[in-house]
Structure formats: C-alpha cells, structure tokens
PDB file of C-alpha atoms in Angstrom:
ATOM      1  CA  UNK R   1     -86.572  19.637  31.510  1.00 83.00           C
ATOM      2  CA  UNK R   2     -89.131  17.486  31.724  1.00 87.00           C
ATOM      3  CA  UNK R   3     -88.393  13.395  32.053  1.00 87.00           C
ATOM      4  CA  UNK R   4     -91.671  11.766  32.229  1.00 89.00           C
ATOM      5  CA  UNK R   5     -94.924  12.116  33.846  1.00 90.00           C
ATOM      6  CA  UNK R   6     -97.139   9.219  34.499  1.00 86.00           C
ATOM      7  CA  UNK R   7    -100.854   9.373  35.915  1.00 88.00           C
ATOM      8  CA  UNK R   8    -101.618   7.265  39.278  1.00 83.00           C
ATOM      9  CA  UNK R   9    -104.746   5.709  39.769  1.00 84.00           C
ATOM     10  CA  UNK R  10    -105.709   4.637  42.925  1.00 85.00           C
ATOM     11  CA  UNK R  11    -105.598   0.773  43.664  1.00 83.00           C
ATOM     12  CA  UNK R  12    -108.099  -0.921  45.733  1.00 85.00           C
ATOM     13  CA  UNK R  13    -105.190  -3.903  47.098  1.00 87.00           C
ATOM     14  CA  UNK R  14    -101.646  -1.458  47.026  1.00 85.00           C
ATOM     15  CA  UNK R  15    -100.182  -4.523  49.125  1.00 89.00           C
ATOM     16  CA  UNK R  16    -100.582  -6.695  45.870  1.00 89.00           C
ATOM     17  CA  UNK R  17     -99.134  -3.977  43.382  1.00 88.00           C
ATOM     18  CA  UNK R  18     -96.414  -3.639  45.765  1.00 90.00           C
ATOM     19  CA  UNK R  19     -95.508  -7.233  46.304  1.00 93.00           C
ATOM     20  CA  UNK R  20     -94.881  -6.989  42.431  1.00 91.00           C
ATOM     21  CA  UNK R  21     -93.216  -4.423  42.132  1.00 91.00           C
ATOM     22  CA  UNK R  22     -90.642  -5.753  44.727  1.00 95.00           C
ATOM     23  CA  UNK R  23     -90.345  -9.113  43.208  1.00 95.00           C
ATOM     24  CA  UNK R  24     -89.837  -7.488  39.772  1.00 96.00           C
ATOM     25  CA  UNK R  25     -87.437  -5.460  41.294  1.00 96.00           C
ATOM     26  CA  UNK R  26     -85.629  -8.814  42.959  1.00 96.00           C
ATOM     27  CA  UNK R  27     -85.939 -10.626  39.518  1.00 96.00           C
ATOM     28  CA  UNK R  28     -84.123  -7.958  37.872  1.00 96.00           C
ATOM     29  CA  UNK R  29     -81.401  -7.667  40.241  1.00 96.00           C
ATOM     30  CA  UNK R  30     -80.655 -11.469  40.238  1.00 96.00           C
ATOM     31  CA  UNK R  31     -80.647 -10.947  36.171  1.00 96.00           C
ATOM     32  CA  UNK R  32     -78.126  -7.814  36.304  1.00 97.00           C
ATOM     33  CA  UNK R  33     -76.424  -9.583  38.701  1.00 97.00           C
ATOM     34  CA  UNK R  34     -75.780 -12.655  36.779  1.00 97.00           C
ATOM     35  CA  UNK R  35     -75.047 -10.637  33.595  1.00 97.00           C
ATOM     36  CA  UNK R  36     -72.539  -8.796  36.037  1.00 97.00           C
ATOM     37  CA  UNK R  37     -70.373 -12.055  37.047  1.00 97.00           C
ATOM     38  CA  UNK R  38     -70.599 -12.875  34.024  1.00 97.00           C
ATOM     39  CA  UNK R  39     -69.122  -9.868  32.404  1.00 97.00           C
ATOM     40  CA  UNK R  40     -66.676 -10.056  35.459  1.00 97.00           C
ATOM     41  CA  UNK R  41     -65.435 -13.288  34.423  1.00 96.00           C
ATOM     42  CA  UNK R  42     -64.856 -12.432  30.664  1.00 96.00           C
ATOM     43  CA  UNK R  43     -63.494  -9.885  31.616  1.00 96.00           C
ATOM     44  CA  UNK R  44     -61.072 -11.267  33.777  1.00 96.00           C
ATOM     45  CA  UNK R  45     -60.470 -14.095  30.798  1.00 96.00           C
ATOM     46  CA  UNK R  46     -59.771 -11.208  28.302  1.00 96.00           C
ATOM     47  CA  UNK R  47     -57.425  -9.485  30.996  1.00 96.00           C
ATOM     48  CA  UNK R  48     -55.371 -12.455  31.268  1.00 95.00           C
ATOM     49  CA  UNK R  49     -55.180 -13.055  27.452  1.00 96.00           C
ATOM     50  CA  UNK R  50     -54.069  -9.880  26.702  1.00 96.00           C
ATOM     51  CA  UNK R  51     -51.366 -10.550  29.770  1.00 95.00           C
ATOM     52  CA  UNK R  52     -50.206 -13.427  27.595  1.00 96.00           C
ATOM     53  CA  UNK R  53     -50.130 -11.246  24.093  1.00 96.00           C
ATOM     54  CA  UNK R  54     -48.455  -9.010  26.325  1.00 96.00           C
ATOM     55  CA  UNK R  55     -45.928 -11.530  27.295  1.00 96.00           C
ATOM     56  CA  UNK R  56     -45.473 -13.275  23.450  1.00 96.00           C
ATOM     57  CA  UNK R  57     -45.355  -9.755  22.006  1.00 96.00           C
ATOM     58  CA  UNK R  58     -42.116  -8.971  23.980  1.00 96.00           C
ATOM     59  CA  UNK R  59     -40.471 -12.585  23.636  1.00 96.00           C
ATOM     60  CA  UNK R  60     -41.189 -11.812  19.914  1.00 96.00           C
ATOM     61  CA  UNK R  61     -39.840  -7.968  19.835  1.00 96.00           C
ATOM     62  CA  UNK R  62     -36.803  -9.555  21.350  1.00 96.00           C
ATOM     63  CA  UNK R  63     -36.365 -12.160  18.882  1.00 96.00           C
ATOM     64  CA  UNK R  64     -36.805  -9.441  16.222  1.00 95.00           C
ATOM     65  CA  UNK R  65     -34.331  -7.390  17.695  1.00 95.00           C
ATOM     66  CA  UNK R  66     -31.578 -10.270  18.132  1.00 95.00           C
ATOM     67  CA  UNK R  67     -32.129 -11.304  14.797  1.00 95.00           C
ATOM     68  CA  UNK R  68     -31.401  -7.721  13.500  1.00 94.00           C
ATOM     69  CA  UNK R  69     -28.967  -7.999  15.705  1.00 93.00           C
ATOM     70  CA  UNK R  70     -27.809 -10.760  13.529  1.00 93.00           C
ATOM     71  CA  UNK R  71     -28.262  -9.684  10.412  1.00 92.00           C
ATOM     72  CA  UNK R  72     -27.023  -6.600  10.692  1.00 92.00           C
ATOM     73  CA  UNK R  73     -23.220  -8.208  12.108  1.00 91.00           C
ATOM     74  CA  UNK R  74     -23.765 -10.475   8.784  1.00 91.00           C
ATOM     75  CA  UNK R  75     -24.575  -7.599   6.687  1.00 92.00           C
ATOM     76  CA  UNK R  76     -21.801  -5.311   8.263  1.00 92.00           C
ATOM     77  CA  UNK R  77     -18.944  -8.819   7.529  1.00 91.00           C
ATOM     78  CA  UNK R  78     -20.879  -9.228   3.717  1.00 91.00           C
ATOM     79  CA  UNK R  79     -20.604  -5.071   2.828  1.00 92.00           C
ATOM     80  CA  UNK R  80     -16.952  -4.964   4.378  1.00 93.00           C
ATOM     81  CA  UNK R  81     -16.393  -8.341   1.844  1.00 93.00           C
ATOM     82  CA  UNK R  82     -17.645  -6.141  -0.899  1.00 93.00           C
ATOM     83  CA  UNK R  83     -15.726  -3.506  -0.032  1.00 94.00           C
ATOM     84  CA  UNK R  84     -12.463  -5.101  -0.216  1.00 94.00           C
ATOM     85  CA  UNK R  85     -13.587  -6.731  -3.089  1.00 94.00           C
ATOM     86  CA  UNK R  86     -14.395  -3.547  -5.040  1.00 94.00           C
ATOM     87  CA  UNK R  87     -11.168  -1.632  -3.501  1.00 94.00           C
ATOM     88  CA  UNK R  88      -9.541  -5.090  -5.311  1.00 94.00           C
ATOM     89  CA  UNK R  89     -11.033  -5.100  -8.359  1.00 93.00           C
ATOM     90  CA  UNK R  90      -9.957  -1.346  -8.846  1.00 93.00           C
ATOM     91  CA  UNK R  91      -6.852  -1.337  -7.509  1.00 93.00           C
ATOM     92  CA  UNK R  92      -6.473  -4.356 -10.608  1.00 91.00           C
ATOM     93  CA  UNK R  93      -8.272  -2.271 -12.702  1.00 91.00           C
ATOM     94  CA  UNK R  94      -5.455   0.386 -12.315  1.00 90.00           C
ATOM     95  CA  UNK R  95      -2.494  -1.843 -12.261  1.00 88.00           C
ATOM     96  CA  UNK R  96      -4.536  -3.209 -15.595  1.00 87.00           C
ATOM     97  CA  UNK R  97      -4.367   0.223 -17.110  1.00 86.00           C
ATOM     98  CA  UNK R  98      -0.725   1.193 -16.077  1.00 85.00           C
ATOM     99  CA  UNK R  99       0.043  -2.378 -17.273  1.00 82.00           C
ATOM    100  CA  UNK R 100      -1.999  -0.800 -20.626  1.00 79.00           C
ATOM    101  CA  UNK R 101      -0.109   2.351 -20.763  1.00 78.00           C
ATOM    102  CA  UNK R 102       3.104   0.737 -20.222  1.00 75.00           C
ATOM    103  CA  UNK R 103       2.251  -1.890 -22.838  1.00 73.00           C
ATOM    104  CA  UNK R 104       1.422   0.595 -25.190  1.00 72.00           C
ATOM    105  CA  UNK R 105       4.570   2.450 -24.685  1.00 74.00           C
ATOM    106  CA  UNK R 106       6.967  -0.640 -25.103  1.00 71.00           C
ATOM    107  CA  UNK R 107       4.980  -1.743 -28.201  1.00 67.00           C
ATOM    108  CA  UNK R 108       5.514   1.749 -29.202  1.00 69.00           C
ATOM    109  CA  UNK R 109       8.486   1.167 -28.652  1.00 72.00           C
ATOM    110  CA  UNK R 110       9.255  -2.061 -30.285  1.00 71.00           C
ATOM    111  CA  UNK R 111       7.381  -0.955 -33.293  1.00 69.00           C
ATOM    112  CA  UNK R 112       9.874   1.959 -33.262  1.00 72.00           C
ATOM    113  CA  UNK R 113      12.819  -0.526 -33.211  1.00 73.00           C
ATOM    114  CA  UNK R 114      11.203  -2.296 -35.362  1.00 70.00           C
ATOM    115  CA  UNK R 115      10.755   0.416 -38.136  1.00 71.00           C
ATOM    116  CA  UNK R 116      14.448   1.148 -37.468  1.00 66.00           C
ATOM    117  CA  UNK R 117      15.836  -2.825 -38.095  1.00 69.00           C
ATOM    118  CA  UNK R 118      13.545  -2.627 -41.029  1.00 65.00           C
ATOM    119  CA  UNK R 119      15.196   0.822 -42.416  1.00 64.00           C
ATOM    120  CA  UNK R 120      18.422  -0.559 -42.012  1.00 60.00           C
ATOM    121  CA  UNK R 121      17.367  -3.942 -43.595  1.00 56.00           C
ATOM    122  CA  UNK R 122      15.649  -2.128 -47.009  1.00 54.00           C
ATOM    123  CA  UNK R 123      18.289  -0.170 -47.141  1.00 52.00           C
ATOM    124  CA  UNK R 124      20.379  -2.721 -48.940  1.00 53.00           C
ATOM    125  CA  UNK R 125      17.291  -3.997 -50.938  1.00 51.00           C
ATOM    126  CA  UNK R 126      16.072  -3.528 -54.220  1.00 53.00           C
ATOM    127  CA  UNK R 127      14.622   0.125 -54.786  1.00 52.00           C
ATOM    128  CA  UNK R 128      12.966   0.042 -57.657  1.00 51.00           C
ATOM    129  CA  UNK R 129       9.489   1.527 -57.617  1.00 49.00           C
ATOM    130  CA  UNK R 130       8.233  -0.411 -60.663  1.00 47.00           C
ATOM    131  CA  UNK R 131       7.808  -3.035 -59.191  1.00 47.00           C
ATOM    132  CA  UNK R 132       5.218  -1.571 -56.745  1.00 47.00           C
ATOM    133  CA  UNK R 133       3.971   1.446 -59.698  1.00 47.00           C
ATOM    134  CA  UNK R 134       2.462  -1.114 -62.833  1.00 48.00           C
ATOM    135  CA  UNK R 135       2.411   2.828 -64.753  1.00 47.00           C
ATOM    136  CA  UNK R 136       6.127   3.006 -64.042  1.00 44.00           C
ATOM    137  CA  UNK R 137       7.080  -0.421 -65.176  1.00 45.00           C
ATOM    138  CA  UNK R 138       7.476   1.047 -68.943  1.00 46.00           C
ATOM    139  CA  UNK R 139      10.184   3.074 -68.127  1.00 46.00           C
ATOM    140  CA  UNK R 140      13.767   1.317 -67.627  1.00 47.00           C
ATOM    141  CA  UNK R 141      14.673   1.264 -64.145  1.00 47.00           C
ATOM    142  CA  UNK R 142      17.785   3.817 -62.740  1.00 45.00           C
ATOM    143  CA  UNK R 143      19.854   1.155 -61.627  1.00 46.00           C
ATOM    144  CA  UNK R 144      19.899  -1.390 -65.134  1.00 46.00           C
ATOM    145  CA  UNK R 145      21.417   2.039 -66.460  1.00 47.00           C
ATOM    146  CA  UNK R 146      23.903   2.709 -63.547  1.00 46.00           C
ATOM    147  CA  UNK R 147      26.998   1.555 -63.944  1.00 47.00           C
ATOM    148  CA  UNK R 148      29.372  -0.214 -60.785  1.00 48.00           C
ATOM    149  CA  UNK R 149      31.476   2.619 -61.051  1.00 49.00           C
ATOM    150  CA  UNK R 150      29.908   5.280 -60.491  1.00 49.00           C
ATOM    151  CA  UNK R 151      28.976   3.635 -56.923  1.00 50.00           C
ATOM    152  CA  UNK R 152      31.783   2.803 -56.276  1.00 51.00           C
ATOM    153  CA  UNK R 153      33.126   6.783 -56.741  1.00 49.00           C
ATOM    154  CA  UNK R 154      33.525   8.477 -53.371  1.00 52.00           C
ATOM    155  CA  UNK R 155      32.269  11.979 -54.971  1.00 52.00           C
ATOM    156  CA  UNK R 156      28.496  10.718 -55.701  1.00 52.00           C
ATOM    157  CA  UNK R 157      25.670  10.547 -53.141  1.00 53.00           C
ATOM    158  CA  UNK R 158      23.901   7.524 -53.061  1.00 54.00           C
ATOM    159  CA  UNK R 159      20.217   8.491 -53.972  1.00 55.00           C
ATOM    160  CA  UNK R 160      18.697   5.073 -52.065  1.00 56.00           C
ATOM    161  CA  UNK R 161      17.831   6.485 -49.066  1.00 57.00           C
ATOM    162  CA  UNK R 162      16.450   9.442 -50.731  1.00 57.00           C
ATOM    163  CA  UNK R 163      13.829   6.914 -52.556  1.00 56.00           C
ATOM    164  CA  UNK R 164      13.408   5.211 -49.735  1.00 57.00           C
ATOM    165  CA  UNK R 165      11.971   8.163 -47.513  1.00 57.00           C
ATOM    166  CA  UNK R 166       9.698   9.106 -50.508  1.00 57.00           C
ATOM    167  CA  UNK R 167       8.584   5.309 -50.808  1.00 59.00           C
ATOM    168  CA  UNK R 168       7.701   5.625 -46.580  1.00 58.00           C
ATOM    169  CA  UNK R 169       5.545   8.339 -47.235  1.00 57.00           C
ATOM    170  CA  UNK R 170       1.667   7.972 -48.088  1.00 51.00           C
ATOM    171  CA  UNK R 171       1.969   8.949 -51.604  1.00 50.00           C
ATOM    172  CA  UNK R 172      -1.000  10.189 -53.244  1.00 51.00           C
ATOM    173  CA  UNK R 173      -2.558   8.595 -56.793  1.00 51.00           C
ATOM    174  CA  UNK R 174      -0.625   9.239 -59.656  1.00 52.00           C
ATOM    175  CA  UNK R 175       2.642  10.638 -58.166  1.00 53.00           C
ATOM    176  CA  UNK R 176       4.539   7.213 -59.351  1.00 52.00           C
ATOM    177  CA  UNK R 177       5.262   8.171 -63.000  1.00 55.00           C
ATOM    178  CA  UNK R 178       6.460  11.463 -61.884  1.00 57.00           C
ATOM    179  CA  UNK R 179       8.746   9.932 -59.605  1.00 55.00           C
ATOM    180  CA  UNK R 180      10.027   6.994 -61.476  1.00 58.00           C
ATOM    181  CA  UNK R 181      10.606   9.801 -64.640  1.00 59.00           C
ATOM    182  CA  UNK R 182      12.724  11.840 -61.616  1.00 58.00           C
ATOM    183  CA  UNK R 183      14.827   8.862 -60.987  1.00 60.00           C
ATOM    184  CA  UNK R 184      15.150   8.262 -64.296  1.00 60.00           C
ATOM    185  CA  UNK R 185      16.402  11.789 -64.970  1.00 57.00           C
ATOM    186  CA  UNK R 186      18.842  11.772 -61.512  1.00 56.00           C
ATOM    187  CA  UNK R 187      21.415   9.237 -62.771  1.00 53.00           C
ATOM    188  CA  UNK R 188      21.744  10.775 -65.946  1.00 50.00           C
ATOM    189  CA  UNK R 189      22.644  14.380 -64.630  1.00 50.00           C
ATOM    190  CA  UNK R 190      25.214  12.393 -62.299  1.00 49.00           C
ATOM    191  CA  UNK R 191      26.944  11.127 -65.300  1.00 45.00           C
TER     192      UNK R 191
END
C-alpha cells in the first residue's frame, strides 16, 4: 500500500524550516490540548448529568411502582365491591324469579279458586243463553216453559250445570241457535 510520497528539495537554511516546523508542531499541541480539557470537562459535565437522570429515573420508577402499588390494592377493594355486588344482584335476581314462579303459581292458584267461587256462584244464576245469543232471543226460553214442579221432582236431573259447562267452553260462530233449539227440545222430552 502506498500512503503518500512527497519530493524533498534541498533547503539552503534547514535550521529555519526546522524552527517551523517545531513551533507548528508546539502550536498544534497547545490547540489539541485545549480542545482536550475541554472535551474532558464536558465530558465530565455530561457524566454527572446523566448520574443525576440516573438518580431521578429511579426515584421516579419507584414512585411508579408504589403508585401501582396503590392502585392495584384500590382496584383489587373496587373489583371485590363489584363482585359482591354482582353475586347480590343475582342472588336477587333469583329470589326475584322464585318470587316469579311462586307468584305465578299462587295466582294460578287463586284464579283456580276463583273460577271455582264463580262456578258455584253462576250456578244459581240465570242460564239463559239469549241473553248472550241476539239469534236465540226469538225462541222462548226453557225455563218460562218449566214448570216449579218438575224441579222440585227428585226423579229429574237438573240440566243447569250441563248449560253451564257448554256456556264455559269457547263456542264457535253459529253454534247458539243450535243450542238454544236443544234446550228448547230437553224440557219438553222431560215432560
């Protein structure tokens, strides 16, 4: 490899050319020596800021870690809260529903006892279907044509309750003629 080559030429004072070239050489070495202390110096600066990051950077991981620390005993107290709160709200959710259920049977129930008191309380009213059927309403009703005897008799069935279980069911259009005619037929074959 080659580096450089220069050409000498031959000097007629060397003394001169080398009292230059040693007091270039002197200036340059009080310049890189200057440029040295000073680089030592910010260097040293820059070393001793970084010594203080150093220092704030752990005071502030440790405040970040106690105030995790913190938050996360808050956060545990807040989700347990929560917890019992949902375990609350469904544990009243279910007593709702079994309150529901249990509602639902009694007013089952009821409405049973309540169909049964009303059974027993139509079963002494007034049975006649023209008053409901408007088609019916030409035809004389079966008990104008009864007589108080014939209830009165021991031998005949009472055919109430027998009008009263067909006027319970959902009849569909048109049936009330037909069954006001049969009514009006069924005291007259009992006669």
């Amino acid at each position: 490899f080659r580096l450089g080559s220069l050409k000498l030429q031959e000097v007629p004072s060397p003394a001169e050319v080398v009292k230059e070239l040693i007091g270039y050489c002197l200036d340059s070495l009080g310049q890189l020596q200057a440029k040295a202390e000073h680089l030592q110096r910010e260097n040293e600066r820059l070393f001793s800021n970084w010594s203080d990051v150093e220092k704030r950077l752990e005071k502030c991981v440790e405040a970040k870690e106690e105030l995790e620390a913190d938050l996360y005993s808050r956060f545990v107290l807040v989700l347990n809260e929560k917890k019992a709160k949902i375990r609350n709200l469904q544990k009243l959710l279910s007593e709702a529903r079994e309150s529901a259920v249990d509602a639902k049977c009694s007013r089952d129930s009821i409405a049973a006892t309540q169909m049964v008191i009303k059974r027993e309380n139509n079963y002494d009213a007034s049975t006649d279907e023209e008053s409901e059927n408007p088609a019916g309403a030409s035809l004389p009703s079966a008990p104008e044509r009864r007589d108080s005897s014939l209830l009165a008799s021991p031998d005949i069935v009472d055919p109430a309750p027998r009008r009263k279980r067909r006027q319970r069911a959902a009849k569909p259009a048109g049936t009330g003629a037909k069954v006001a005619a049969y009514e009006a037929e069924q005291p007259a074959q009992e006669k």
